[in-house]
Amino acid sequence: MKTFLALSALAALFQSVSCLNGGVYHIKSSIMNNVLADQSDQGPLGFFDSIDVPSQNWVFTPIEEGSNDFKIQSGLGQYINCGNVEDKVCYPGKAEEGPYRVELVGDNKYAIKRTDLGLSLDALGEILVISQYEGHKSQQFELIPVQWYTIPTIVLCKREKR
């Protein structure tokens, strides 16, 4: 029994360090009930009501198997671009920044940190910024798995007359 309890505690500790799998997630702010959305050409990355559209889906791709470092890309194909300066507003962009380390910091709450800069994503009001990690609630995010459905499409082509 003691061995079982010790192994259970060890498994729980390991899970708290590396429990996120690659996949598609909504990034929900801990300070409001909104999710991060890529509005592309309409301004900075911001938090909006969840309406389950591709712009609110974020693909987390592990850098290597078993790693907590991820590439993060929106369902529209854009990356989170915050630059290299603290307290900078984040925008969607084609350039890949990061990688981002995802760390469990509470009950299904994660900090998302740029490993190359030591800075963290932060919900400042309704926009996303990058700042020093201080453990504030605004720097904690709930990652909600998204189920992707493939919808068959038909491509209609106009035939050219010869």
Short mmCIF file of N, CA and C in Angstrom, two decimals:
data_model
loop_
_atom_site.label_atom_id
_atom_site.label_comp_id
_atom_site.label_asym_id
_atom_site.label_seq_id
_atom_site.Cartn_x
_atom_site.Cartn_y
_atom_site.Cartn_z
N MET A 1 0.82 -1.19 0.00
CA MET A 1 0.00 0.00 0.00
C MET A 1 0.86 1.26 0.00
N LYS A 2 1.93 1.26 0.83
CA LYS A 2 2.82 2.42 0.88
C LYS A 2 3.50 2.64 -0.46
N THR A 3 3.89 1.54 -1.11
CA THR A 3 4.53 1.64 -2.42
C THR A 3 3.56 2.25 -3.43
N PHE A 4 2.30 1.81 -3.39
CA PHE A 4 1.29 2.34 -4.30
C PHE A 4 1.11 3.84 -4.09
N LEU A 5 1.03 4.28 -2.83
CA LEU A 5 0.87 5.70 -2.55
C LEU A 5 2.08 6.50 -3.01
N ALA A 6 3.27 5.96 -2.81
CA ALA A 6 4.49 6.65 -3.25
C ALA A 6 4.51 6.77 -4.77
N LEU A 7 4.15 5.70 -5.46
CA LEU A 7 4.13 5.75 -6.93
C LEU A 7 3.05 6.70 -7.43
N SER A 8 1.91 6.74 -6.76
CA SER A 8 0.84 7.67 -7.15
C SER A 8 1.29 9.11 -6.98
N ALA A 9 1.97 9.39 -5.88
CA ALA A 9 2.47 10.75 -5.64
C ALA A 9 3.51 11.14 -6.69
N LEU A 10 4.38 10.21 -7.04
CA LEU A 10 5.40 10.46 -8.06
C LEU A 10 4.74 10.70 -9.42
N ALA A 11 3.74 9.92 -9.75
CA ALA A 11 3.03 10.10 -11.02
C ALA A 11 2.33 11.45 -11.06
N ALA A 12 1.72 11.86 -9.94
CA ALA A 12 1.05 13.17 -9.89
C ALA A 12 2.06 14.29 -10.06
N LEU A 13 3.22 14.16 -9.45
CA LEU A 13 4.26 15.17 -9.59
C LEU A 13 4.73 15.26 -11.04
N PHE A 14 4.97 14.12 -11.68
CA PHE A 14 5.40 14.11 -13.08
C PHE A 14 4.34 14.74 -13.96
N GLN A 15 3.07 14.40 -13.70
CA GLN A 15 1.99 14.93 -14.52
C GLN A 15 1.89 16.44 -14.39
N SER A 16 2.15 16.98 -13.20
CA SER A 16 2.04 18.43 -13.03
C SER A 16 3.12 19.17 -13.79
N VAL A 17 4.24 18.51 -14.08
CA VAL A 17 5.33 19.15 -14.80
C VAL A 17 5.10 19.05 -16.30
N SER A 18 4.62 17.93 -16.78
CA SER A 18 4.52 17.74 -18.23
C SER A 18 3.20 17.07 -18.60
N CYS A 19 2.10 17.79 -18.45
CA CYS A 19 0.81 17.16 -18.68
C CYS A 19 0.13 17.62 -19.96
N LEU A 20 0.69 18.61 -20.67
CA LEU A 20 0.02 19.10 -21.87
C LEU A 20 0.51 18.34 -23.09
N ASN A 21 -0.43 17.84 -23.86
CA ASN A 21 -0.10 17.18 -25.12
C ASN A 21 -0.27 18.18 -26.25
N GLY A 22 0.43 17.93 -27.35
CA GLY A 22 0.20 18.73 -28.54
C GLY A 22 -1.25 18.56 -28.97
N GLY A 23 -1.81 19.57 -29.59
CA GLY A 23 -3.18 19.49 -30.04
C GLY A 23 -3.75 20.88 -30.26
N VAL A 24 -5.05 20.94 -30.40
CA VAL A 24 -5.74 22.20 -30.67
C VAL A 24 -6.49 22.62 -29.40
N TYR A 25 -6.29 23.88 -29.00
CA TYR A 25 -6.87 24.38 -27.76
C TYR A 25 -7.46 25.77 -27.94
N HIS A 26 -8.43 26.11 -27.10
CA HIS A 26 -8.81 27.49 -26.87
C HIS A 26 -7.94 27.97 -25.72
N ILE A 27 -7.41 29.20 -25.82
CA ILE A 27 -6.62 29.80 -24.75
C ILE A 27 -7.54 30.76 -24.02
N LYS A 28 -8.01 30.34 -22.85
CA LYS A 28 -8.99 31.13 -22.09
C LYS A 28 -8.29 31.91 -20.98
N SER A 29 -8.59 33.18 -20.90
CA SER A 29 -8.03 34.04 -19.86
C SER A 29 -8.56 33.64 -18.49
N SER A 30 -7.70 33.70 -17.47
CA SER A 30 -8.14 33.41 -16.10
C SER A 30 -8.82 34.60 -15.44
N ILE A 31 -8.70 35.78 -16.03
CA ILE A 31 -9.30 36.96 -15.41
C ILE A 31 -10.64 37.35 -16.03
N MET A 32 -10.99 36.72 -17.13
CA MET A 32 -12.29 36.97 -17.76
C MET A 32 -12.73 35.67 -18.42
N ASN A 33 -13.92 35.63 -18.89
CA ASN A 33 -14.47 34.40 -19.45
C ASN A 33 -14.33 34.37 -20.97
N ASN A 34 -13.27 34.96 -21.51
CA ASN A 34 -13.09 35.07 -22.95
C ASN A 34 -11.89 34.26 -23.42
N VAL A 35 -11.85 33.98 -24.72
CA VAL A 35 -10.75 33.21 -25.30
C VAL A 35 -9.97 34.07 -26.29
N LEU A 36 -8.71 33.70 -26.47
CA LEU A 36 -7.82 34.43 -27.37
C LEU A 36 -8.24 34.20 -28.81
N ALA A 37 -8.26 35.28 -29.60
CA ALA A 37 -8.65 35.18 -31.00
C ALA A 37 -7.65 35.91 -31.88
N ASP A 38 -7.42 35.34 -33.05
CA ASP A 38 -6.57 35.93 -34.09
C ASP A 38 -7.50 36.71 -35.01
N GLN A 39 -7.48 38.02 -34.90
CA GLN A 39 -8.32 38.87 -35.75
C GLN A 39 -7.57 39.29 -37.01
N SER A 40 -6.40 38.69 -37.24
CA SER A 40 -5.52 38.93 -38.37
C SER A 40 -5.34 40.40 -38.69
N ASP A 41 -5.91 40.88 -39.76
CA ASP A 41 -5.65 42.25 -40.21
C ASP A 41 -6.42 43.31 -39.41
N GLN A 42 -7.11 42.91 -38.37
CA GLN A 42 -7.96 43.85 -37.63
C GLN A 42 -7.33 44.34 -36.33
N GLY A 43 -6.06 44.07 -36.08
CA GLY A 43 -5.42 44.59 -34.88
C GLY A 43 -4.75 43.54 -34.04
N PRO A 44 -4.47 43.89 -32.77
CA PRO A 44 -3.73 42.99 -31.89
C PRO A 44 -4.54 41.75 -31.52
N LEU A 45 -3.82 40.74 -31.00
CA LEU A 45 -4.49 39.56 -30.48
C LEU A 45 -5.30 39.97 -29.25
N GLY A 46 -6.54 39.52 -29.18
CA GLY A 46 -7.39 39.92 -28.08
C GLY A 46 -8.28 38.78 -27.60
N PHE A 47 -9.00 39.06 -26.53
CA PHE A 47 -9.88 38.07 -25.91
C PHE A 47 -11.32 38.44 -26.20
N PHE A 48 -12.08 37.43 -26.69
CA PHE A 48 -13.45 37.64 -27.13
C PHE A 48 -14.33 36.50 -26.62
N ASP A 49 -15.66 36.68 -26.70
CA ASP A 49 -16.57 35.60 -26.37
C ASP A 49 -16.25 34.39 -27.24
N SER A 50 -16.34 33.22 -26.65
CA SER A 50 -16.06 31.99 -27.40
C SER A 50 -17.22 31.68 -28.34
N ILE A 51 -16.92 31.66 -29.64
CA ILE A 51 -17.95 31.32 -30.63
C ILE A 51 -17.50 30.16 -31.50
N ASP A 52 -16.40 29.49 -31.09
CA ASP A 52 -15.92 28.27 -31.73
C ASP A 52 -15.69 28.44 -33.23
N VAL A 53 -14.85 29.40 -33.57
CA VAL A 53 -14.45 29.63 -34.95
C VAL A 53 -12.94 29.39 -35.06
N PRO A 54 -12.42 29.12 -36.27
CA PRO A 54 -10.99 28.82 -36.42
C PRO A 54 -10.05 29.88 -35.85
N SER A 55 -10.46 31.13 -35.84
CA SER A 55 -9.59 32.19 -35.32
C SER A 55 -9.39 32.07 -33.81
N GLN A 56 -10.21 31.28 -33.14
CA GLN A 56 -10.08 31.08 -31.69
C GLN A 56 -9.42 29.74 -31.36
N ASN A 57 -9.04 28.98 -32.37
CA ASN A 57 -8.36 27.71 -32.17
C ASN A 57 -6.86 27.92 -32.27
N TRP A 58 -6.11 27.32 -31.36
CA TRP A 58 -4.65 27.47 -31.33
C TRP A 58 -4.01 26.09 -31.34
N VAL A 59 -3.15 25.85 -32.32
CA VAL A 59 -2.48 24.57 -32.49
C VAL A 59 -1.17 24.60 -31.72
N PHE A 60 -1.04 23.71 -30.75
CA PHE A 60 0.18 23.56 -29.95
C PHE A 60 0.95 22.37 -30.51
N THR A 61 2.10 22.64 -31.11
CA THR A 61 2.94 21.59 -31.70
C THR A 61 4.21 21.46 -30.88
N PRO A 62 4.44 20.30 -30.24
CA PRO A 62 5.65 20.14 -29.43
C PRO A 62 6.90 20.27 -30.29
N ILE A 63 7.92 20.93 -29.74
CA ILE A 63 9.20 21.06 -30.44
C ILE A 63 9.84 19.70 -30.59
N GLU A 64 9.76 18.88 -29.55
CA GLU A 64 10.20 17.49 -29.62
C GLU A 64 9.34 16.67 -28.67
N GLU A 65 9.29 15.37 -28.90
CA GLU A 65 8.45 14.51 -28.08
C GLU A 65 8.83 14.59 -26.61
N GLY A 66 7.83 14.73 -25.75
CA GLY A 66 8.07 14.80 -24.32
C GLY A 66 8.47 16.17 -23.82
N SER A 67 8.51 17.15 -24.70
CA SER A 67 8.93 18.51 -24.34
C SER A 67 7.72 19.35 -23.92
N ASN A 68 7.96 20.32 -23.06
CA ASN A 68 6.93 21.30 -22.71
C ASN A 68 7.07 22.56 -23.54
N ASP A 69 7.92 22.53 -24.56
CA ASP A 69 8.13 23.67 -25.46
C ASP A 69 7.32 23.44 -26.73
N PHE A 70 6.56 24.47 -27.13
CA PHE A 70 5.63 24.33 -28.25
C PHE A 70 5.75 25.49 -29.23
N LYS A 71 5.45 25.19 -30.49
CA LYS A 71 5.11 26.22 -31.46
C LYS A 71 3.61 26.43 -31.28
N ILE A 72 3.16 27.68 -31.32
CA ILE A 72 1.73 27.96 -31.17
C ILE A 72 1.27 28.76 -32.38
N GLN A 73 0.27 28.19 -33.09
CA GLN A 73 -0.21 28.79 -34.33
C GLN A 73 -1.74 28.82 -34.30
N SER A 74 -2.32 29.91 -34.78
CA SER A 74 -3.78 30.01 -34.80
C SER A 74 -4.38 29.11 -35.88
N GLY A 75 -5.68 28.90 -35.78
CA GLY A 75 -6.39 28.13 -36.79
C GLY A 75 -6.39 28.81 -38.15
N LEU A 76 -5.98 30.09 -38.19
CA LEU A 76 -5.86 30.83 -39.45
C LEU A 76 -4.44 30.78 -40.00
N GLY A 77 -3.55 30.07 -39.30
CA GLY A 77 -2.18 29.92 -39.78
C GLY A 77 -1.21 30.98 -39.30
N GLN A 78 -1.64 31.87 -38.42
CA GLN A 78 -0.78 32.94 -37.91
C GLN A 78 -0.13 32.52 -36.59
N TYR A 79 1.02 33.12 -36.30
CA TYR A 79 1.72 32.89 -35.04
C TYR A 79 1.51 34.07 -34.10
N ILE A 80 1.78 33.84 -32.81
CA ILE A 80 1.75 34.92 -31.83
C ILE A 80 3.05 35.70 -31.97
N ASN A 81 2.97 36.98 -32.35
CA ASN A 81 4.14 37.84 -32.52
C ASN A 81 4.09 38.96 -31.50
N CYS A 82 5.03 38.93 -30.55
CA CYS A 82 5.08 39.94 -29.48
C CYS A 82 6.37 40.74 -29.51
N GLY A 83 7.28 40.40 -30.41
CA GLY A 83 8.56 41.10 -30.42
C GLY A 83 9.44 40.63 -29.28
N ASN A 84 10.49 41.39 -29.02
CA ASN A 84 11.49 41.00 -28.02
C ASN A 84 11.56 41.93 -26.84
N VAL A 85 10.53 42.75 -26.64
CA VAL A 85 10.57 43.77 -25.59
C VAL A 85 9.42 43.53 -24.61
N GLU A 86 9.71 43.68 -23.33
CA GLU A 86 8.70 43.52 -22.28
C GLU A 86 7.58 44.54 -22.44
N ASP A 87 6.37 44.12 -22.08
CA ASP A 87 5.15 44.95 -22.12
C ASP A 87 4.75 45.36 -23.53
N LYS A 88 5.10 44.55 -24.49
CA LYS A 88 4.76 44.79 -25.90
C LYS A 88 3.43 44.10 -26.22
N VAL A 89 2.58 44.76 -26.99
CA VAL A 89 1.31 44.18 -27.44
C VAL A 89 1.61 43.11 -28.48
N CYS A 90 0.87 42.00 -28.42
CA CYS A 90 1.07 40.88 -29.34
C CYS A 90 0.10 40.97 -30.53
N TYR A 91 0.61 40.66 -31.70
CA TYR A 91 -0.15 40.68 -32.95
C TYR A 91 -0.05 39.32 -33.62
N PRO A 92 -1.00 38.99 -34.49
CA PRO A 92 -0.84 37.80 -35.32
C PRO A 92 0.18 38.09 -36.41
N GLY A 93 0.97 37.09 -36.77
CA GLY A 93 1.95 37.30 -37.83
C GLY A 93 2.42 36.01 -38.44
N LYS A 94 3.07 36.13 -39.57
CA LYS A 94 3.57 34.96 -40.29
C LYS A 94 4.89 34.44 -39.72
N ALA A 95 5.63 35.31 -39.02
CA ALA A 95 6.91 34.91 -38.44
C ALA A 95 6.68 34.08 -37.18
N GLU A 96 7.41 32.98 -37.09
CA GLU A 96 7.29 32.11 -35.92
C GLU A 96 8.21 32.61 -34.81
N GLU A 97 7.63 32.97 -33.66
CA GLU A 97 8.41 33.37 -32.50
C GLU A 97 8.36 32.25 -31.47
N GLY A 98 9.31 32.28 -30.55
CA GLY A 98 9.28 31.28 -29.49
C GLY A 98 10.50 30.40 -29.57
N PRO A 99 10.42 29.20 -29.08
CA PRO A 99 9.21 28.48 -28.67
C PRO A 99 8.66 28.97 -27.34
N TYR A 100 7.45 28.48 -27.04
CA TYR A 100 6.78 28.82 -25.80
C TYR A 100 6.78 27.60 -24.89
N ARG A 101 7.17 27.82 -23.65
CA ARG A 101 7.12 26.75 -22.64
C ARG A 101 5.78 26.88 -21.91
N VAL A 102 5.07 25.76 -21.83
CA VAL A 102 3.77 25.72 -21.18
C VAL A 102 3.94 25.03 -19.83
N GLU A 103 3.69 25.77 -18.75
CA GLU A 103 3.90 25.26 -17.40
C GLU A 103 2.60 25.26 -16.61
N LEU A 104 2.28 24.12 -16.00
CA LEU A 104 1.11 24.02 -15.15
C LEU A 104 1.38 24.79 -13.86
N VAL A 105 0.55 25.79 -13.55
CA VAL A 105 0.77 26.63 -12.37
C VAL A 105 -0.40 26.57 -11.38
N GLY A 106 -1.46 25.84 -11.73
CA GLY A 106 -2.63 25.73 -10.86
C GLY A 106 -3.57 24.70 -11.43
N ASP A 107 -4.77 24.64 -10.90
CA ASP A 107 -5.77 23.69 -11.34
C ASP A 107 -6.19 24.01 -12.78
N ASN A 108 -5.63 23.28 -13.73
CA ASN A 108 -5.85 23.50 -15.16
C ASN A 108 -5.52 24.93 -15.58
N LYS A 109 -4.57 25.54 -14.92
CA LYS A 109 -4.09 26.89 -15.27
C LYS A 109 -2.63 26.78 -15.69
N TYR A 110 -2.32 27.44 -16.80
CA TYR A 110 -0.98 27.35 -17.37
C TYR A 110 -0.38 28.73 -17.56
N ALA A 111 0.92 28.81 -17.35
CA ALA A 111 1.70 29.97 -17.77
C ALA A 111 2.29 29.62 -19.12
N ILE A 112 2.31 30.57 -20.04
CA ILE A 112 2.87 30.36 -21.38
C ILE A 112 4.02 31.34 -21.54
N LYS A 113 5.25 30.81 -21.54
CA LYS A 113 6.44 31.66 -21.48
C LYS A 113 7.30 31.49 -22.73
N ARG A 114 7.85 32.59 -23.21
CA ARG A 114 8.83 32.55 -24.31
C ARG A 114 10.15 32.06 -23.73
N THR A 115 10.61 30.91 -24.16
CA THR A 115 11.82 30.33 -23.58
C THR A 115 13.06 31.13 -23.93
N ASP A 116 13.08 31.77 -25.09
CA ASP A 116 14.28 32.51 -25.49
C ASP A 116 14.40 33.86 -24.78
N LEU A 117 13.31 34.39 -24.23
CA LEU A 117 13.33 35.70 -23.58
C LEU A 117 13.07 35.66 -22.08
N GLY A 118 12.46 34.57 -21.61
CA GLY A 118 12.08 34.52 -20.21
C GLY A 118 10.87 35.38 -19.89
N LEU A 119 10.10 35.77 -20.91
CA LEU A 119 8.90 36.58 -20.72
C LEU A 119 7.66 35.70 -20.86
N SER A 120 6.53 36.19 -20.36
CA SER A 120 5.30 35.41 -20.31
C SER A 120 4.16 36.14 -21.02
N LEU A 121 3.26 35.36 -21.62
CA LEU A 121 2.05 35.95 -22.16
C LEU A 121 1.20 36.45 -20.99
N ASP A 122 0.49 37.56 -21.22
CA ASP A 122 -0.23 38.24 -20.15
C ASP A 122 -1.49 38.88 -20.74
N ALA A 123 -2.64 38.62 -20.14
CA ALA A 123 -3.90 39.23 -20.57
C ALA A 123 -4.02 40.60 -19.90
N LEU A 124 -3.77 41.63 -20.67
CA LEU A 124 -3.87 43.00 -20.17
C LEU A 124 -5.20 43.57 -20.65
N GLY A 125 -6.20 43.53 -19.79
CA GLY A 125 -7.53 43.90 -20.23
C GLY A 125 -8.00 42.88 -21.25
N GLU A 126 -8.35 43.35 -22.44
CA GLU A 126 -8.83 42.44 -23.48
C GLU A 126 -7.79 42.20 -24.56
N ILE A 127 -6.53 42.60 -24.34
CA ILE A 127 -5.49 42.35 -25.33
C ILE A 127 -4.38 41.50 -24.72
N LEU A 128 -3.59 40.88 -25.58
CA LEU A 128 -2.48 40.02 -25.16
C LEU A 128 -1.18 40.80 -25.25
N VAL A 129 -0.39 40.76 -24.18
CA VAL A 129 0.94 41.38 -24.16
C VAL A 129 1.94 40.35 -23.66
N ILE A 130 3.22 40.70 -23.72
CA ILE A 130 4.27 39.85 -23.17
C ILE A 130 4.97 40.64 -22.07
N SER A 131 5.17 40.00 -20.91
CA SER A 131 5.75 40.71 -19.77
C SER A 131 6.55 39.75 -18.88
N GLN A 132 7.24 40.30 -17.88
CA GLN A 132 7.94 39.47 -16.90
C GLN A 132 6.92 38.61 -16.17
N TYR A 133 7.25 37.34 -15.96
CA TYR A 133 6.34 36.46 -15.24
C TYR A 133 6.42 36.75 -13.74
N GLU A 134 5.27 37.09 -13.17
CA GLU A 134 5.19 37.37 -11.73
C GLU A 134 4.11 36.53 -11.06
N GLY A 135 3.51 35.61 -11.80
CA GLY A 135 2.50 34.73 -11.23
C GLY A 135 1.12 35.33 -11.08
N HIS A 136 0.90 36.50 -11.69
CA HIS A 136 -0.42 37.14 -11.62
C HIS A 136 -1.46 36.28 -12.32
N LYS A 137 -2.70 36.42 -11.91
CA LYS A 137 -3.79 35.68 -12.53
C LYS A 137 -3.91 36.00 -14.02
N SER A 138 -3.53 37.21 -14.40
CA SER A 138 -3.59 37.60 -15.82
C SER A 138 -2.57 36.83 -16.66
N GLN A 139 -1.60 36.17 -16.02
CA GLN A 139 -0.58 35.39 -16.71
C GLN A 139 -0.88 33.89 -16.66
N GLN A 140 -2.10 33.56 -16.27
CA GLN A 140 -2.53 32.17 -16.19
C GLN A 140 -3.68 31.95 -17.17
N PHE A 141 -3.59 30.86 -17.90
CA PHE A 141 -4.57 30.57 -18.93
C PHE A 141 -5.08 29.15 -18.79
N GLU A 142 -6.37 28.98 -19.08
CA GLU A 142 -6.94 27.65 -19.15
C GLU A 142 -6.86 27.21 -20.61
N LEU A 143 -6.37 26.01 -20.83
CA LEU A 143 -6.26 25.48 -22.19
C LEU A 143 -7.36 24.44 -22.37
N ILE A 144 -8.32 24.76 -23.22
CA ILE A 144 -9.50 23.92 -23.42
C ILE A 144 -9.36 23.18 -24.74
N PRO A 145 -9.29 21.82 -24.70
CA PRO A 145 -9.14 21.06 -25.95
C PRO A 145 -10.30 21.32 -26.90
N VAL A 146 -9.98 21.40 -28.18
CA VAL A 146 -10.97 21.65 -29.23
C VAL A 146 -11.06 20.40 -30.10
N GLN A 147 -12.27 20.00 -30.40
CA GLN A 147 -12.49 18.88 -31.31
C GLN A 147 -12.59 19.43 -32.72
N TRP A 148 -11.74 18.96 -33.60
CA TRP A 148 -11.78 19.39 -35.00
C TRP A 148 -12.64 18.41 -35.79
N TYR A 149 -13.46 18.96 -36.65
CA TYR A 149 -14.28 18.14 -37.52
C TYR A 149 -13.89 18.46 -38.96
N THR A 150 -13.73 17.42 -39.74
CA THR A 150 -13.42 17.63 -41.15
C THR A 150 -14.73 17.69 -41.92
N ILE A 151 -14.89 18.74 -42.67
CA ILE A 151 -16.10 18.91 -43.48
C ILE A 151 -15.72 18.67 -44.94
N PRO A 152 -16.34 17.69 -45.56
CA PRO A 152 -16.01 17.45 -46.97
C PRO A 152 -16.36 18.67 -47.82
N THR A 153 -15.50 18.96 -48.77
CA THR A 153 -15.76 20.09 -49.66
C THR A 153 -15.72 19.60 -51.10
N ILE A 154 -16.45 20.30 -51.93
CA ILE A 154 -16.46 20.00 -53.36
C ILE A 154 -15.84 21.19 -54.07
N VAL A 155 -14.88 20.92 -54.91
CA VAL A 155 -14.25 21.99 -55.68
C VAL A 155 -14.84 21.94 -57.09
N LEU A 156 -15.45 23.03 -57.48
CA LEU A 156 -16.03 23.11 -58.82
C LEU A 156 -15.07 23.90 -59.70
N CYS A 157 -14.73 23.33 -60.82
CA CYS A 157 -13.81 23.99 -61.75
C CYS A 157 -14.53 24.23 -63.07
N LYS A 158 -14.29 25.37 -63.61
CA LYS A 158 -14.86 25.69 -64.91
C LYS A 158 -13.92 25.13 -65.97
N ARG A 159 -14.45 24.34 -66.86
CA ARG A 159 -13.64 23.76 -67.93
C ARG A 159 -13.48 24.77 -69.04
N GLU A 160 -12.28 24.86 -69.50
CA GLU A 160 -12.02 25.76 -70.62
C GLU A 160 -12.38 25.07 -71.93
N LYS A 161 -12.96 25.84 -72.86
CA LYS A 161 -13.26 25.29 -74.18
C LYS A 161 -11.99 25.27 -74.99
N ARG A 162 -11.83 24.25 -75.77
CA ARG A 162 -10.64 24.14 -76.63
C ARG A 162 -10.97 24.39 -78.04
#
